[in-house]
mmCIF file of C-alpha atoms in Angstrom:
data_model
loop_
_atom_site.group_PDB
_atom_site.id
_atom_site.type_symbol
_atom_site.label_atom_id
_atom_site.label_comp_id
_atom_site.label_asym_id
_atom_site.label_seq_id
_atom_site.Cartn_x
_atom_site.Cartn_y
_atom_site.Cartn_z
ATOM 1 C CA UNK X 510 -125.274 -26.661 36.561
ATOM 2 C CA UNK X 511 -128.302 -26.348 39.282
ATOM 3 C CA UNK X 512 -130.423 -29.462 40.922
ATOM 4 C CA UNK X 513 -132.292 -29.842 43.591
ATOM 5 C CA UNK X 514 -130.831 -32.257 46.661
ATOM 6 C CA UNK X 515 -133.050 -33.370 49.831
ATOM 7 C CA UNK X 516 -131.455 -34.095 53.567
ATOM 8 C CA UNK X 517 -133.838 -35.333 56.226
ATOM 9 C CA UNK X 518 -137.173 -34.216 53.662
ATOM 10 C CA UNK X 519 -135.331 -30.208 53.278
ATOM 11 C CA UNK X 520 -134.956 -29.059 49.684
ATOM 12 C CA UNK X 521 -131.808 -27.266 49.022
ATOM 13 C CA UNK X 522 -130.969 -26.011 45.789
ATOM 14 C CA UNK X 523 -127.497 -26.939 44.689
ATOM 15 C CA UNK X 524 -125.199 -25.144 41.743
ATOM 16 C CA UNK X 525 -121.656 -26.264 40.318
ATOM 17 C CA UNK X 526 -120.918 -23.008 39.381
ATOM 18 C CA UNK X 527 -120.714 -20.890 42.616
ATOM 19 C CA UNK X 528 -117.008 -21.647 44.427
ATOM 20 C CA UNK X 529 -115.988 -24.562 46.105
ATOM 21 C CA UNK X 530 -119.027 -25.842 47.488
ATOM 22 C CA UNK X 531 -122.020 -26.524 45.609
ATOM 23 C CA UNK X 532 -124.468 -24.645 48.309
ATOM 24 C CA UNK X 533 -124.283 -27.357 51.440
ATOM 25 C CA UNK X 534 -121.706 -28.205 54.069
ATOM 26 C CA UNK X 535 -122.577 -31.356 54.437
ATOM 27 C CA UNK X 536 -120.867 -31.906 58.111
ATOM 28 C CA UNK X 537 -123.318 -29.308 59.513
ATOM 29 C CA UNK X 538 -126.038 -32.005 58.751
ATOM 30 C CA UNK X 539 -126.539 -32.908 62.471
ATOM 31 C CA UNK X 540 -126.946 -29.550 63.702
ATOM 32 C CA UNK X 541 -129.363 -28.617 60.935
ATOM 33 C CA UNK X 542 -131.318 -31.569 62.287
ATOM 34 C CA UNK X 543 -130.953 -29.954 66.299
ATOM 35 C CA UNK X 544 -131.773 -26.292 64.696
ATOM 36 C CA UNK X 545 -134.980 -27.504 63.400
ATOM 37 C CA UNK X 546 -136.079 -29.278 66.362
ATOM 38 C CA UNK X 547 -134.826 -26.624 68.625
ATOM 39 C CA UNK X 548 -137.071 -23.460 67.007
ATOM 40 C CA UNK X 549 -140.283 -23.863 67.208
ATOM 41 C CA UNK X 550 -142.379 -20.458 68.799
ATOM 42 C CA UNK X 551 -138.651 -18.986 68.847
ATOM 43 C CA UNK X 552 -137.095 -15.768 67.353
ATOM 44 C CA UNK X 553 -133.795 -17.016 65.704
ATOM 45 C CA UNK X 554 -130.934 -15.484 64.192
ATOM 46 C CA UNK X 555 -128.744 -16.954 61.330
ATOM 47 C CA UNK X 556 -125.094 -15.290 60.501
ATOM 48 C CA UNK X 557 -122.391 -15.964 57.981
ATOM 49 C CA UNK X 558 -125.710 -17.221 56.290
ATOM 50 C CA UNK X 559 -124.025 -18.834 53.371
ATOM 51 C CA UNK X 560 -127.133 -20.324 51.499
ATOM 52 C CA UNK X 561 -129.271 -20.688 54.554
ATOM 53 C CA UNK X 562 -129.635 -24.038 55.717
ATOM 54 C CA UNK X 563 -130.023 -23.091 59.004
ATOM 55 C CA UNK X 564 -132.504 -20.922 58.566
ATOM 56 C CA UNK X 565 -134.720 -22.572 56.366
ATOM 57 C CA UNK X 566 -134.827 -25.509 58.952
ATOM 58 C CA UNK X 567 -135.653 -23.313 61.854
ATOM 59 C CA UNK X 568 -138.971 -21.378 59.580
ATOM 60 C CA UNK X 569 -139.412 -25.426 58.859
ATOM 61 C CA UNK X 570 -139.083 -26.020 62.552
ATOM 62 C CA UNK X 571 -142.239 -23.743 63.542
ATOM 63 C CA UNK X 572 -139.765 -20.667 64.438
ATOM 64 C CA UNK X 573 -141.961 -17.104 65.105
ATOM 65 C CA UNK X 574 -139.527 -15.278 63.083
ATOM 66 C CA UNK X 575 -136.157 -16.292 61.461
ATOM 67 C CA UNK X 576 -133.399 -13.046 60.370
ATOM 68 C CA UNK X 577 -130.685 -13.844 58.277
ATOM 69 C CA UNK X 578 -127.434 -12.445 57.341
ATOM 70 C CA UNK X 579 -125.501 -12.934 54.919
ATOM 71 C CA UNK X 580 -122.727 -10.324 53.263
ATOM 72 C CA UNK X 581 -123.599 -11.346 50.112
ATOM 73 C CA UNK X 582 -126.618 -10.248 48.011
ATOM 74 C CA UNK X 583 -126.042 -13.545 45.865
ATOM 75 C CA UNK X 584 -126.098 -15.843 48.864
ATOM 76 C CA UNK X 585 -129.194 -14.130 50.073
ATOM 77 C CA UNK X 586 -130.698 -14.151 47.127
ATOM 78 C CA UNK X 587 -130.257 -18.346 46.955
ATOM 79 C CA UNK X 588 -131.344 -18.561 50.529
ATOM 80 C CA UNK X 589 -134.468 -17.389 49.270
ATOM 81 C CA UNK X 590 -134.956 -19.878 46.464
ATOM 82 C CA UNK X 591 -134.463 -22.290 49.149
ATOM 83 C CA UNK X 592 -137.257 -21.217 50.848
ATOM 84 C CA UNK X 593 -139.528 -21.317 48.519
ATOM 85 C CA UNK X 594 -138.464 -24.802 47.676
ATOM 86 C CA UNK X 595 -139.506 -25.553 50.546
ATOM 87 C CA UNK X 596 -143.088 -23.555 50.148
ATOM 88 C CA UNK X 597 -141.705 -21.225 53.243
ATOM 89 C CA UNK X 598 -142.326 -17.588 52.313
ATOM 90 C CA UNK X 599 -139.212 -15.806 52.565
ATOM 91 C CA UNK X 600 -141.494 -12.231 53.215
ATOM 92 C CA UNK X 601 -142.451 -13.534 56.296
ATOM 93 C CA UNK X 602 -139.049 -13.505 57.550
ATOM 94 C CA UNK X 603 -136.014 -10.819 57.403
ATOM 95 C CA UNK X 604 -132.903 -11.201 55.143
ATOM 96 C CA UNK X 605 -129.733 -8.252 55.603
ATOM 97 C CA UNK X 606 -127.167 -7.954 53.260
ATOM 98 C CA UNK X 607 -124.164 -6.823 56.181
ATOM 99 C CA UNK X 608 -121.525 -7.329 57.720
ATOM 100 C CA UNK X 609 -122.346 -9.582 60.802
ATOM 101 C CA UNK X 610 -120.064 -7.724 63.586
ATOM 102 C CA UNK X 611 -122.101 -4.210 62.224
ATOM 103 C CA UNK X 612 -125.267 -5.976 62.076
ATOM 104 C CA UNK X 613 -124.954 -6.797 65.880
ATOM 105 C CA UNK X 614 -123.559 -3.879 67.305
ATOM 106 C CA UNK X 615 -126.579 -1.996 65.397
ATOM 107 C CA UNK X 616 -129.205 -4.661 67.077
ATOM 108 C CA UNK X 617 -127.347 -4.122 70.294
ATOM 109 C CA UNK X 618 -128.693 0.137 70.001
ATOM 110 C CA UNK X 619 -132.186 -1.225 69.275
ATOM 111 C CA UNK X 620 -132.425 -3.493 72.149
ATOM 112 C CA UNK X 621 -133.153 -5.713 69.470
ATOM 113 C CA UNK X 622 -132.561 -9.759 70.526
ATOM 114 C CA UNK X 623 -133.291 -13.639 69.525
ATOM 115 C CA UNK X 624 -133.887 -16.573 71.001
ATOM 116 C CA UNK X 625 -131.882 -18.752 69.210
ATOM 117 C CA UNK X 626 -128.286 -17.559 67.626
ATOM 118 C CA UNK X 627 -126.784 -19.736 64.696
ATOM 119 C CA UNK X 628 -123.214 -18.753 63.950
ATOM 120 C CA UNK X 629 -120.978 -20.410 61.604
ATOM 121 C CA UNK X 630 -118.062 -17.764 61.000
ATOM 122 C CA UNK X 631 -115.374 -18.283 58.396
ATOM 123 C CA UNK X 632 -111.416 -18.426 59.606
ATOM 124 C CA UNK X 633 -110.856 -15.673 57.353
ATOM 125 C CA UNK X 634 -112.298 -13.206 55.215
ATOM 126 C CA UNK X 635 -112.506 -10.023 53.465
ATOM 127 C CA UNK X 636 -115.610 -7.389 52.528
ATOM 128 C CA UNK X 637 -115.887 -3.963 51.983
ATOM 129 C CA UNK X 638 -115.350 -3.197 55.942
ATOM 130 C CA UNK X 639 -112.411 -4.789 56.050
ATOM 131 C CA UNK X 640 -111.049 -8.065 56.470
ATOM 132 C CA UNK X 641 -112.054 -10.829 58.759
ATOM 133 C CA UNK X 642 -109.787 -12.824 61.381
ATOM 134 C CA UNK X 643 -111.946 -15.037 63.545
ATOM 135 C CA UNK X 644 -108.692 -15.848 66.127
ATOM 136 C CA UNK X 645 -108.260 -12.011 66.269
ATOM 137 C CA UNK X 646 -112.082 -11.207 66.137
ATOM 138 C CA UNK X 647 -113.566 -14.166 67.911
ATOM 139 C CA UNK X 648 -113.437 -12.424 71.605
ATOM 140 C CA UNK X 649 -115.407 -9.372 69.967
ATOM 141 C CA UNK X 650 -118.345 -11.635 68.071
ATOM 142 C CA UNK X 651 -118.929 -13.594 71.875
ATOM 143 C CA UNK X 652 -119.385 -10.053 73.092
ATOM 144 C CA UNK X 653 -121.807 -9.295 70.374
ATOM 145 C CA UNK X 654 -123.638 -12.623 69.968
ATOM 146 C CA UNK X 655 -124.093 -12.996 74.118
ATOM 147 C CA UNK X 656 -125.665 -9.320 74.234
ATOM 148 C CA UNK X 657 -128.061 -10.142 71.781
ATOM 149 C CA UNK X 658 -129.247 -13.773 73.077
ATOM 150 C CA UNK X 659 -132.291 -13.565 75.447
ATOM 151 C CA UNK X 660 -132.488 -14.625 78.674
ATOM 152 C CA UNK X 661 -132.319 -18.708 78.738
ATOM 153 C CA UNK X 662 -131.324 -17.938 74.543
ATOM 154 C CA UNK X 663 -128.965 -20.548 73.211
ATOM 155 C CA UNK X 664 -126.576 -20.355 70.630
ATOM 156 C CA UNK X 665 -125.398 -22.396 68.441
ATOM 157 C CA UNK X 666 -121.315 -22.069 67.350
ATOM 158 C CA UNK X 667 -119.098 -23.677 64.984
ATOM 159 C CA UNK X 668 -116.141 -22.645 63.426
ATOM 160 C CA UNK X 669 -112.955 -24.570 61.288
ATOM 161 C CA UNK X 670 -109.742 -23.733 63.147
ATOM 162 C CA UNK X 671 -107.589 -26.468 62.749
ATOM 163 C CA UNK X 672 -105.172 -25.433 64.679
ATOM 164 C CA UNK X 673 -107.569 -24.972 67.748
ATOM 165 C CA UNK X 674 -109.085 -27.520 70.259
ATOM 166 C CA UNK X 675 -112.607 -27.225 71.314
ATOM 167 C CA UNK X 676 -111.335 -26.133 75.024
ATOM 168 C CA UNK X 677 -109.255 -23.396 73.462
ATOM 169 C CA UNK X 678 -112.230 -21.941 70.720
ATOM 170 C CA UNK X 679 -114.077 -21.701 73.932
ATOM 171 C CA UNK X 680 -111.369 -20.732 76.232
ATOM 172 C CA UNK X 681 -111.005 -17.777 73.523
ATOM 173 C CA UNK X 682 -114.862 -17.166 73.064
ATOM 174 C CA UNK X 683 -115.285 -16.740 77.147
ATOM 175 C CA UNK X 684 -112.475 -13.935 77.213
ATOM 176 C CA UNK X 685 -114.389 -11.167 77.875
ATOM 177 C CA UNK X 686 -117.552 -12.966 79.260
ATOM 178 C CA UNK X 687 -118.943 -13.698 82.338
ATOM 179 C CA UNK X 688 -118.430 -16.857 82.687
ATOM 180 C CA UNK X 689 -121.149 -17.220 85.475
ATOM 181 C CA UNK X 690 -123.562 -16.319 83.346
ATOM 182 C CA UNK X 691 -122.899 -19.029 80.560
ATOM 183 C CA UNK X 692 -123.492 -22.788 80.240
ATOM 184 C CA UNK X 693 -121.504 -24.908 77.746
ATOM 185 C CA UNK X 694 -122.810 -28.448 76.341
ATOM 186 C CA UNK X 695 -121.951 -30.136 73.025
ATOM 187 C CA UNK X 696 -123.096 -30.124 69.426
ATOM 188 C CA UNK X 697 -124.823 -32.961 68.124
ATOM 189 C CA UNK X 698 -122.578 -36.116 67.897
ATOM 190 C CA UNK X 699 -121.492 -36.165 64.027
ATOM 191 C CA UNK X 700 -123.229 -39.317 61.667
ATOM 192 C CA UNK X 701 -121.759 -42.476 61.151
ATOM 193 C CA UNK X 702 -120.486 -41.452 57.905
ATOM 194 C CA UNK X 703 -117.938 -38.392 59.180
ATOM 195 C CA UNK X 704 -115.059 -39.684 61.580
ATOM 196 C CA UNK X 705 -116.000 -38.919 65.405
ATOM 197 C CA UNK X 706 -114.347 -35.378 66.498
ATOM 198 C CA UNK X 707 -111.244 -36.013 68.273
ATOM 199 C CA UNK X 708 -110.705 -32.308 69.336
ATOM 200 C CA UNK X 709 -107.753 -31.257 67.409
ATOM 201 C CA UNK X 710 -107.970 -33.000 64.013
ATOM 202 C CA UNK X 711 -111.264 -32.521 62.858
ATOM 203 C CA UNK X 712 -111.886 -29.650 61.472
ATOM 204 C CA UNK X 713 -115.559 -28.650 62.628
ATOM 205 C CA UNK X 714 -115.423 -27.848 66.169
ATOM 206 C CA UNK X 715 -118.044 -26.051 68.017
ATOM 207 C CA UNK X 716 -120.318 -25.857 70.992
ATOM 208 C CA UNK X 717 -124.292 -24.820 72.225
ATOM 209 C CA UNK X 718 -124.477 -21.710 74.459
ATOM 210 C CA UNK X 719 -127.110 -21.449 77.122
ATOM 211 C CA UNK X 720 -127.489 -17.901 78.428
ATOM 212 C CA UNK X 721 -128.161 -18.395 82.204
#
């Protein structure tokens, strides 16, 4: 029911018995690889955790200080075997069982900031606040995520709207924002082994966020 997979020398620990996905989205391998070449001496900040990938490869990566957020208690809780798997002490670094969209606006009243912002949102969703609709919500979260990026901070988005192209997730991500104050480039180019994103079809689409 558990084992224990590597990607690129990472640990993860993997389970058959916890939803669809045994613990890894495997198309989010490149950008794993960016994240833990793009942290080192930075503060980063990992939401819609899931079993956190991300964050494991940014502590690997030489990061100051990684957060993540997750809203579930089991997720966290297997984010943290992960880091020990990876003999990364999960003390030395800040886990928060919330909702993301409360976790920021509550960062936003303590000035409080990162570096480098992962963000991996679901298309839909439901907790205990409510439930979660990232074509309705997605304007909000840029809001959110740009006010807590530091100056020069980058982020790092990617989301699964398949009905969606690129230009529109970003078209609908700049909607409140100043757009002079933003600088979009792409993700890493996918492996050999996933088709190359056309745009529309694929399903991962996504983007890095320089704050100007």
């Amino acid at each position: 029911a558990q084992w224990v997979a590597q990607e690129g020398g990472v640990k993860y620990l993997l389970k058959t018995d916890s939803g669809f996905s045994p613990g890894l989205f495997l198309d989010q391998r490149e950008n794993r690889k960016w994240v833990r070449k793009n942290s080192k001496n930075k503060s980063v900040l990992n939401l819609f955790a899931y079993t956190a990938g991300f964050s494991v490869n940014a502590a690997l990566g030489e990061a100051t200080q990684v957060t993540t957020v997750d809203v579930s208690k089991k997720f966290l809780e297997w984010s943290q075997e992960n880091f020990k798997l990876n003999e990364v002490d999960p003390k030395k670094h800040d886990f928060f069982s919330q909702d993301t969209l409360l976790f920021l606006k509550g960062s936003i009243k303590r000035n409080r900031k990162w570096d480098l912002i992962i963000c991996d949102p679901p298309s839909f969703g439901r907790s205990k606040d409510g439930a979660w609709k990232l074509e309705k919500d997605l304007p909000e979260l840029a809001q959110l995520l740009v006010s807590c990026l530091n100056k020069k901070g980058k982020l790092l988005f990617t989301c699964n709207l398949e009905r969606k192209t690129r230009h529109e997730i970003i078209s609908l991500f700049s909607k409140h924002l100043n757009k002079s104050q933003l600088h979009f480039a792409r993700m890493p180019m996918q492996a050999l082994d996933y088709e190359v994103t056309d745009e529309v079809q694929n399903l991962m689409k996504g983007f890095i966020l320089e704050l100007k």
